Coordinates of C-alpha atoms in Angstrom, one line a residue:
Chain G
M21 CA 17.9 -17.1 8.4
S22 CA 16.6 -20.5 9.5
S23 CA 16.0 -21.4 13.0
I24 CA 19.1 -24.0 12.9
E25 CA 21.2 -21.4 11.5
S26 CA 20.2 -18.9 14.2
L27 CA 20.8 -21.5 16.9
N28 CA 24.4 -22.2 15.5
L29 CA 25.1 -18.5 15.6
L30 CA 23.4 -18.4 19.2
F31 CA 25.9 -21.0 20.4
L32 CA 29.0 -19.6 18.4
A33 CA 28.4 -16.4 20.5
T34 CA 27.8 -18.3 23.5
G35 CA 31.0 -20.2 23.2
F36 CA 32.9 -17.0 22.6
T37 CA 31.3 -15.3 25.8
V38 CA 31.7 -18.3 28.1
G39 CA 35.0 -19.0 26.7
F40 CA 36.5 -15.9 28.3
G41 CA 34.9 -16.8 31.9
H42 CA 34.1 -20.5 32.3
C43 CA 36.3 -22.4 29.7
I44 CA 39.3 -20.4 30.9
G45 CA 38.8 -21.9 34.3
M46 CA 38.3 -25.5 33.0
C47 CA 40.6 -25.8 30.2
G48 CA 43.1 -22.9 31.2
P49 CA 45.3 -25.1 33.3
I50 CA 45.5 -27.6 30.7
V51 CA 46.5 -25.1 27.7
V52 CA 48.7 -23.2 29.9
S53 CA 50.7 -26.5 31.0
L54 CA 50.8 -27.6 27.2
S55 CA 52.3 -24.1 26.3
L56 CA 54.9 -24.0 29.1
N57 CA 55.6 -27.8 28.3
L58 CA 56.4 -26.9 24.8
G59 CA 59.7 -25.1 26.0
D60 CA 60.9 -22.7 23.2
R61 CA 58.9 -23.9 20.5
A62 CA 55.9 -22.0 18.9
V63 CA 52.7 -22.7 20.7
M64 CA 50.0 -21.5 18.2
V65 CA 49.9 -24.7 15.9
P66 CA 49.9 -27.1 18.7
Q67 CA 47.2 -25.3 20.6
A68 CA 45.3 -24.9 17.3
L69 CA 45.5 -28.8 17.0
Y70 CA 44.3 -29.2 20.5
N71 CA 41.4 -27.1 20.0
L72 CA 40.5 -28.9 16.7
G73 CA 40.6 -32.1 18.5
R74 CA 38.5 -30.6 21.3
I75 CA 35.7 -29.4 19.0
M76 CA 35.8 -32.6 17.0
T77 CA 34.8 -34.4 20.1
Y78 CA 32.2 -31.7 20.9
A79 CA 30.8 -32.3 17.5
L80 CA 30.7 -36.0 17.8
L81 CA 29.0 -35.8 21.2
G82 CA 26.5 -33.2 19.8
G83 CA 25.8 -35.5 16.9
L84 CA 25.0 -38.4 19.3
M85 CA 22.8 -36.1 21.4
G86 CA 20.9 -35.3 18.2
L87 CA 20.6 -38.7 17.1
S88 CA 19.4 -40.0 20.4
G89 CA 17.1 -37.0 21.1
S90 CA 17.9 -37.4 24.8
F91 CA 20.3 -35.4 26.8
T92 CA 19.9 -37.5 30.1
V93 CA 20.4 -40.9 28.2
V94 CA 23.6 -39.8 26.6
A95 CA 24.9 -37.7 29.5
A96 CA 24.4 -40.8 31.8
K97 CA 26.4 -42.9 29.5
I98 CA 29.3 -40.7 29.2
A99 CA 29.5 -39.6 33.0
G100 CA 31.7 -42.5 34.0
C101 CA 34.2 -41.7 31.1
Q102 CA 34.1 -38.0 32.2
K103 CA 35.0 -38.9 35.6
G104 CA 37.9 -40.8 34.4
V105 CA 39.1 -38.1 31.9
L106 CA 38.9 -35.4 34.6
I107 CA 41.2 -37.4 36.8
L108 CA 43.4 -38.2 33.9
A109 CA 43.7 -34.5 33.0
G110 CA 44.6 -33.7 36.6
V111 CA 47.2 -36.2 36.6
I112 CA 48.7 -35.1 33.2
I113 CA 48.7 -31.5 34.5
A114 CA 50.3 -32.5 37.9
L115 CA 53.0 -34.5 36.0
L116 CA 53.7 -31.8 33.6
G117 CA 54.1 -29.3 36.6
L118 CA 56.4 -31.8 38.3
S119 CA 58.4 -32.2 35.0
L120 CA 58.3 -28.3 34.3
G121 CA 59.8 -27.6 38.0
R122 CA 62.4 -30.4 37.5
W123 CA 61.2 -32.0 40.5
I124 CA 60.9 -35.3 38.4
P125 CA 62.2 -35.7 34.8
F126 CA 59.8 -37.5 32.7
A127 CA 62.4 -40.0 32.1
S128 CA 62.0 -41.5 35.7
V129 CA 58.3 -41.7 35.2
F130 CA 58.4 -43.6 32.1
P131 CA 62.2 -44.3 31.2
E132 CA 63.1 -44.2 27.5
I133 CA 64.6 -47.8 27.8
I134 CA 61.5 -49.2 29.0
E135 CA 58.6 -49.2 26.6
P136 CA 55.1 -49.1 28.5
K137 CA 53.1 -52.0 28.0
G138 CA 49.5 -51.8 26.8
M139 CA 47.5 -49.4 24.8
V140 CA 46.7 -47.1 27.8
M141 CA 50.1 -46.9 29.2
R142 CA 51.5 -46.2 25.7
G143 CA 48.8 -43.6 25.1
F144 CA 49.4 -42.0 28.6
R145 CA 53.1 -41.8 27.9
K146 CA 52.5 -40.2 24.5
L147 CA 50.0 -37.7 26.0
T148 CA 52.1 -36.6 29.1
A149 CA 55.3 -36.2 27.0
A150 CA 53.3 -33.9 24.8
R151 CA 56.1 -32.2 23.1
S152 CA 55.4 -33.3 19.6
V153 CA 52.9 -31.3 17.6
S154 CA 51.0 -34.4 16.5
S155 CA 50.1 -35.4 20.1
F156 CA 48.2 -32.3 20.5
F157 CA 45.4 -33.3 18.3
P158 CA 44.7 -36.6 20.1
L159 CA 44.9 -34.8 23.3
G160 CA 42.3 -32.4 22.4
L161 CA 40.1 -35.4 21.0
L162 CA 40.4 -36.8 24.6
L163 CA 40.0 -33.8 26.8
G164 CA 37.1 -32.7 24.7
I165 CA 35.0 -35.0 26.9
L166 CA 35.7 -33.1 30.0
P167 CA 32.6 -32.3 32.0
C168 CA 31.7 -28.6 31.9
G169 CA 28.2 -26.6 32.4
P170 CA 28.2 -24.7 29.4
V171 CA 29.1 -27.9 27.4
Y172 CA 26.2 -29.4 28.9
T173 CA 24.0 -26.7 27.9
A174 CA 25.1 -26.8 24.4
L175 CA 24.6 -30.6 24.4
L176 CA 20.9 -30.1 25.7
A177 CA 20.3 -27.9 22.7
S178 CA 21.8 -30.4 20.3
A179 CA 19.5 -33.2 21.9
R180 CA 16.5 -30.8 21.4
V181 CA 17.1 -29.8 17.8
G182 CA 17.9 -33.4 17.1
M183 CA 14.4 -34.4 18.4
E184 CA 12.8 -32.0 16.0
A185 CA 14.8 -33.0 13.0
G186 CA 13.0 -35.1 10.1
S187 CA 15.7 -38.0 9.8
S188 CA 18.3 -39.7 11.8
F189 CA 21.1 -38.2 9.4
E190 CA 19.5 -34.7 9.9
S191 CA 19.4 -35.2 13.7
F192 CA 23.1 -36.1 13.8
V193 CA 24.2 -33.2 11.5
T194 CA 22.2 -30.6 13.2
G195 CA 23.3 -31.7 16.7
A196 CA 26.9 -31.9 15.8
G197 CA 26.6 -28.4 14.1
I198 CA 25.4 -26.7 17.3
M199 CA 28.4 -28.3 19.3
F200 CA 30.9 -27.3 16.4
S201 CA 29.8 -23.7 16.5
F202 CA 29.8 -23.7 20.4
G203 CA 33.3 -25.2 20.3
L204 CA 34.6 -22.8 17.4
G205 CA 33.4 -19.8 19.8
T206 CA 35.5 -21.0 22.6
I207 CA 38.8 -21.1 20.6
P208 CA 39.8 -17.6 20.8
S209 CA 40.0 -17.5 24.7
L210 CA 41.7 -20.7 25.0
L211 CA 44.3 -19.5 22.2
L212 CA 44.8 -16.5 24.1
V213 CA 45.3 -18.4 27.4
G214 CA 47.8 -20.7 25.6
K215 CA 49.8 -17.8 24.3
L216 CA 50.1 -16.6 27.8
G217 CA 52.4 -19.5 28.5
D218 CA 54.3 -18.4 25.7
L219 CA 55.7 -15.1 26.5
G220 CA 59.4 -15.3 25.7
W221 CA 60.8 -13.1 28.4
L222 CA 59.0 -15.3 31.2
K223 CA 60.1 -18.6 29.7
R224 CA 63.7 -17.6 30.3
R225 CA 63.1 -17.1 34.0
E226 CA 63.7 -20.3 36.1
F227 CA 61.7 -18.4 38.9
V228 CA 58.6 -18.3 36.9
Y229 CA 59.0 -22.0 36.0
R230 CA 59.0 -22.8 39.6
I231 CA 56.0 -20.8 40.4
S232 CA 54.2 -22.1 37.2
S233 CA 55.0 -25.6 38.1
T234 CA 53.8 -25.3 41.7
L235 CA 50.5 -23.8 40.3
M236 CA 50.3 -26.6 37.9
I237 CA 50.7 -29.3 40.4
G238 CA 47.9 -27.6 42.6
A239 CA 45.6 -27.5 39.6
G240 CA 46.2 -31.1 38.9
I241 CA 45.5 -32.3 42.3
Y242 CA 42.5 -30.1 42.3
F243 CA 41.3 -31.8 38.9
V244 CA 41.9 -35.1 40.4
I245 CA 39.8 -34.2 43.5
K246 CA 37.1 -32.8 41.2
G247 CA 37.1 -36.1 39.2
V248 CA 36.8 -38.3 42.4
L249 CA 34.1 -36.1 43.6
F250 CA 32.3 -36.1 40.4
Chain I
M18 CA 30.4 -16.5 54.1
K19 CA 31.8 -19.8 55.9
P20 CA 32.6 -22.4 53.3
K21 CA 30.6 -25.6 53.9
T22 CA 33.3 -28.1 52.8
W23 CA 36.9 -28.5 53.3
E24 CA 37.4 -28.0 49.6
G25 CA 35.4 -24.8 49.7
L26 CA 37.7 -23.8 52.6
I27 CA 40.8 -24.3 50.5
L28 CA 39.5 -22.3 47.6
S29 CA 38.5 -19.6 49.8
K30 CA 42.0 -19.5 51.5
T31 CA 43.6 -19.5 48.0
T32 CA 41.2 -16.8 46.9
T33 CA 42.1 -14.7 50.0
L34 CA 45.8 -15.1 49.4
L35 CA 45.7 -14.1 45.8
D36 CA 43.6 -11.1 46.8
F37 CA 46.3 -10.1 49.4
E38 CA 49.0 -10.7 46.8
L39 CA 47.2 -8.6 44.4
K40 CA 46.7 -5.8 46.6
A41 CA 50.3 -6.0 47.7
Y42 CA 51.3 -5.9 44.2
I43 CA 49.1 -2.8 43.3
F44 CA 50.3 -1.1 46.4
L45 CA 54.1 -1.7 45.4
S46 CA 53.3 -0.5 41.9
F47 CA 51.9 2.6 43.0
T48 CA 54.7 3.2 45.5
S49 CA 57.6 2.3 43.5
G50 CA 61.0 3.5 44.6
D51 CA 60.3 3.8 48.4
P52 CA 57.5 1.6 49.1
C53 CA 58.1 1.4 52.9
K54 CA 60.3 3.1 55.3
T55 CA 61.1 0.4 58.0
G56 CA 63.9 -2.2 57.3
G57 CA 62.0 -5.4 57.3
R58 CA 59.3 -4.2 55.4
E59 CA 61.6 -2.4 52.9
M60 CA 63.3 -5.8 52.3
I61 CA 59.9 -7.4 51.7
A62 CA 58.9 -4.6 49.3
D63 CA 62.2 -4.6 47.5
T64 CA 61.9 -8.3 46.9
F65 CA 58.2 -7.7 45.6
W66 CA 59.6 -4.9 43.2
K67 CA 62.4 -7.0 42.0
H68 CA 60.1 -9.9 40.9
R69 CA 57.3 -7.5 40.1
K70 CA 57.1 -9.2 36.4
E71 CA 57.2 -12.5 37.8
L72 CA 54.5 -11.8 40.4
F73 CA 52.3 -10.2 37.6
Y74 CA 52.8 -13.5 35.7
F75 CA 51.9 -15.5 38.8
F76 CA 48.7 -13.6 39.2
L77 CA 47.7 -13.9 35.4
L78 CA 48.5 -17.7 35.7
S79 CA 46.6 -18.1 39.1
A80 CA 43.7 -16.3 37.6
C81 CA 43.8 -18.6 34.5
L82 CA 44.2 -21.8 36.7
F83 CA 41.6 -20.9 39.4
S84 CA 39.3 -18.3 37.8
K85 CA 36.2 -20.7 37.6
E86 CA 36.7 -21.6 41.3
I87 CA 37.1 -17.6 42.3
A88 CA 33.9 -16.9 40.3
A89 CA 32.2 -19.6 42.1
E90 CA 33.0 -18.0 45.4
E91 CA 30.9 -15.2 44.5
T92 CA 27.7 -17.4 44.2
P93 CA 27.1 -18.2 47.9
S94 CA 24.2 -20.4 48.7
T95 CA 23.0 -17.8 51.0
L96 CA 21.7 -16.2 47.7
T97 CA 18.9 -18.6 47.6
N98 CA 15.3 -17.4 47.8
C99 CA 13.6 -20.6 47.6
D100 CA 13.8 -24.1 49.1
I101 CA 12.5 -25.9 46.1
Q102 CA 13.3 -29.2 47.6
L103 CA 10.6 -28.7 50.2
G104 CA 8.0 -27.5 48.1
P105 CA 6.7 -24.8 45.6
C106 CA 8.1 -21.1 45.9
T107 CA 5.8 -18.1 45.6
K108 CA 6.7 -14.7 44.7
V109 CA 4.8 -11.5 44.0
K110 CA 5.1 -9.3 41.0
D111 CA 2.1 -6.9 41.3
P112 CA -0.6 -7.6 40.2
L113 CA 0.6 -11.2 39.7
T114 CA 1.3 -13.9 42.2
V115 CA 3.8 -16.4 40.7
T116 CA 4.4 -19.9 42.1
L117 CA 7.2 -22.2 40.8
D118 CA 7.3 -25.8 41.5
I119 CA 9.7 -28.4 40.0
F120 CA 9.3 -32.1 40.3
P121 CA 10.0 -34.9 40.8
K122 CA 11.5 -34.4 44.1
P123 CA 14.3 -34.2 45.2
V124 CA 15.2 -31.7 42.5
K125 CA 18.4 -33.3 40.9
A126 CA 20.7 -31.9 38.1
M127 CA 21.0 -34.0 35.0
K128 CA 17.4 -35.4 35.2
E129 CA 14.5 -34.6 33.2
L130 CA 12.4 -32.3 35.2
T131 CA 9.0 -30.8 35.1
F132 CA 8.7 -27.1 35.8
R133 CA 5.2 -25.9 36.9
L134 CA 4.1 -22.1 37.0
T135 CA 1.0 -21.0 38.6
F136 CA -0.3 -17.4 38.2
D137 CA -2.7 -15.9 40.1
G138 CA -4.1 -12.2 39.7
R139 CA -4.7 -11.8 35.7
E140 CA -4.4 -13.6 32.7
L141 CA -1.1 -13.7 30.7
S142 CA -1.0 -12.2 27.3
D143 CA 1.4 -15.0 26.1
N144 CA 3.1 -18.1 27.3
P145 CA 5.8 -17.5 29.8
Y146 CA 9.1 -19.3 29.7
I147 CA 12.0 -20.0 32.2
D148 CA 15.7 -19.2 31.6
L149 CA 18.0 -21.5 33.7
G150 CA 21.4 -20.4 34.9
M151 CA 23.8 -20.0 37.7
P152 CA 24.1 -16.6 39.5
G153 CA 27.1 -15.1 38.8
M154 CA 28.3 -17.7 36.3
A155 CA 27.5 -17.7 32.5
M156 CA 26.2 -21.3 31.6
G157 CA 24.8 -20.7 28.2
P158 CA 21.2 -20.4 27.1
N159 CA 18.9 -23.1 28.7
R160 CA 15.3 -22.2 28.1
V161 CA 12.2 -24.1 29.4
L162 CA 9.3 -23.4 27.1
M163 CA 6.0 -23.5 29.0
K164 CA 2.4 -24.5 27.8
R165 CA -0.8 -24.0 29.5
V166 CA -2.2 -27.2 31.1
G167 CA -5.2 -25.8 32.6
N168 CA -6.7 -23.0 34.5
N169 CA -9.0 -22.8 37.4
T170 CA -12.3 -21.3 36.2
S171 CA -13.9 -20.6 39.6
R172 CA -11.1 -17.8 40.2
V173 CA -10.3 -15.4 37.5
G174 CA -6.7 -15.3 36.3
N175 CA -5.6 -18.6 37.8
N176 CA -3.4 -20.2 35.1
T177 CA -1.1 -23.1 35.4
Y178 CA 1.8 -23.6 32.8
E179 CA 4.3 -26.8 32.5
G180 CA 7.4 -27.2 30.8
Q181 CA 10.0 -29.9 30.6
G182 CA 13.7 -29.0 31.2
V183 CA 17.2 -30.1 32.5
I184 CA 19.4 -28.4 35.1
V185 CA 22.9 -29.2 34.1
R186 CA 25.5 -30.1 36.4
C187 CA 28.5 -27.6 37.1
P188 CA 31.9 -29.5 37.8
S189 CA 32.8 -26.5 40.1
G190 CA 30.6 -28.0 42.7
Q191 CA 28.4 -25.0 42.9
R192 CA 24.6 -26.2 43.6
T193 CA 22.9 -22.8 43.4
W194 CA 20.7 -22.3 40.3
K195 CA 18.4 -19.6 39.2
A196 CA 15.2 -19.8 37.4
S197 CA 14.4 -16.8 35.7
V198 CA 10.5 -16.6 35.2
I199 CA 9.9 -14.4 32.2
L200 CA 6.6 -12.9 31.6
P201 CA 6.1 -11.4 28.2
D202 CA 4.2 -8.5 29.5
A203 CA 5.3 -8.1 33.0
G204 CA 9.1 -8.8 33.2
A205 CA 11.2 -11.3 35.1
I206 CA 11.0 -12.9 38.6
D207 CA 14.2 -14.8 39.7
F208 CA 13.9 -18.0 41.9
V209 CA 17.2 -18.8 43.3
F210 CA 17.6 -22.4 44.9
D211 CA 20.0 -25.2 45.5
V212 CA 19.8 -28.6 43.5
I213 CA 21.1 -32.0 44.3
Y214 CA 24.1 -33.1 42.4

């Protein structure tokens, strides 16, 4: 087995282990919110699409890290973007919580008769109204950029192997491969958490929805605070 | 531990609340049927018991939403045994005396850092390395490989090694990091210190 294959396996295992601790804390609120927001519909396909989008972003970031060979240069460039996504994720979670608790219907945020202007507002509406399966993939792509310690560690490894690769193409592929392996490893934990928001007997209880929505609003506000302080 | 910031205080209160509710739930689970004798308590206990499934879900969901923060609370900065911002830290692992320094100062996360290890006592059989992580929180493998940069020939066994690495930033806000110095033939020594984000 080559050293790159070993590293891929190492980060696959790392993703699996940190997934059940760290990733549940960071992405747990998002996947639970998305599952609850799906109502009575099955969650596995949308959640799988969300995760696919997330690891595609990981792979792209890993490729860029490998290509540049410098973790700090790329990390500095994406830091501002990460801050914005962290705040955006918080707003999405809080809005989904408010919607779930029926404190505000989504219609009052973005009335159907009013078409939001601008790409950002249209995109935001599509993302927050994440009831269609197709919206989960772009949501994963966007939220894959969320800052996270273990993700940084895997990106660091991508930059290191990229530095040692023979060509630019090889640097990109090896860097992307490590991040893809890492992301793949984190999927089981997040699918499991996503499934938690899909327990049939729970979804039929109004009381549970109220509790869940309160927690989601709290988590959303917490994400926004984290984003502002980041 | 007294939280340093208002944010830490809120998290601490949340953790305490969840902890209390969990204990209450476990208590009620084990005393099903007649949890308490007095009227007021009985009413509260009945309510808890009536909504036990919902409460269980509440705990699970709370754990998912705030697990990282709860885990982070287990790593107070009082665990630090080294003030790397002020200068090098020294530890003894008989017969070796190990000194760790990180620069440039101040030691910040997400920056290229130079790690320097100085050993006193005897020669090492192989190059040491440093595993970086956070106490109580898995951060993935982050290893700094060290290379010998010189030795002091006037004193037997005085060796200096250096390596480049990056301490990544944890969005949880926890700043306490651990550098485990791995000595191939003598085990590990942990230096726990705070970094600047």
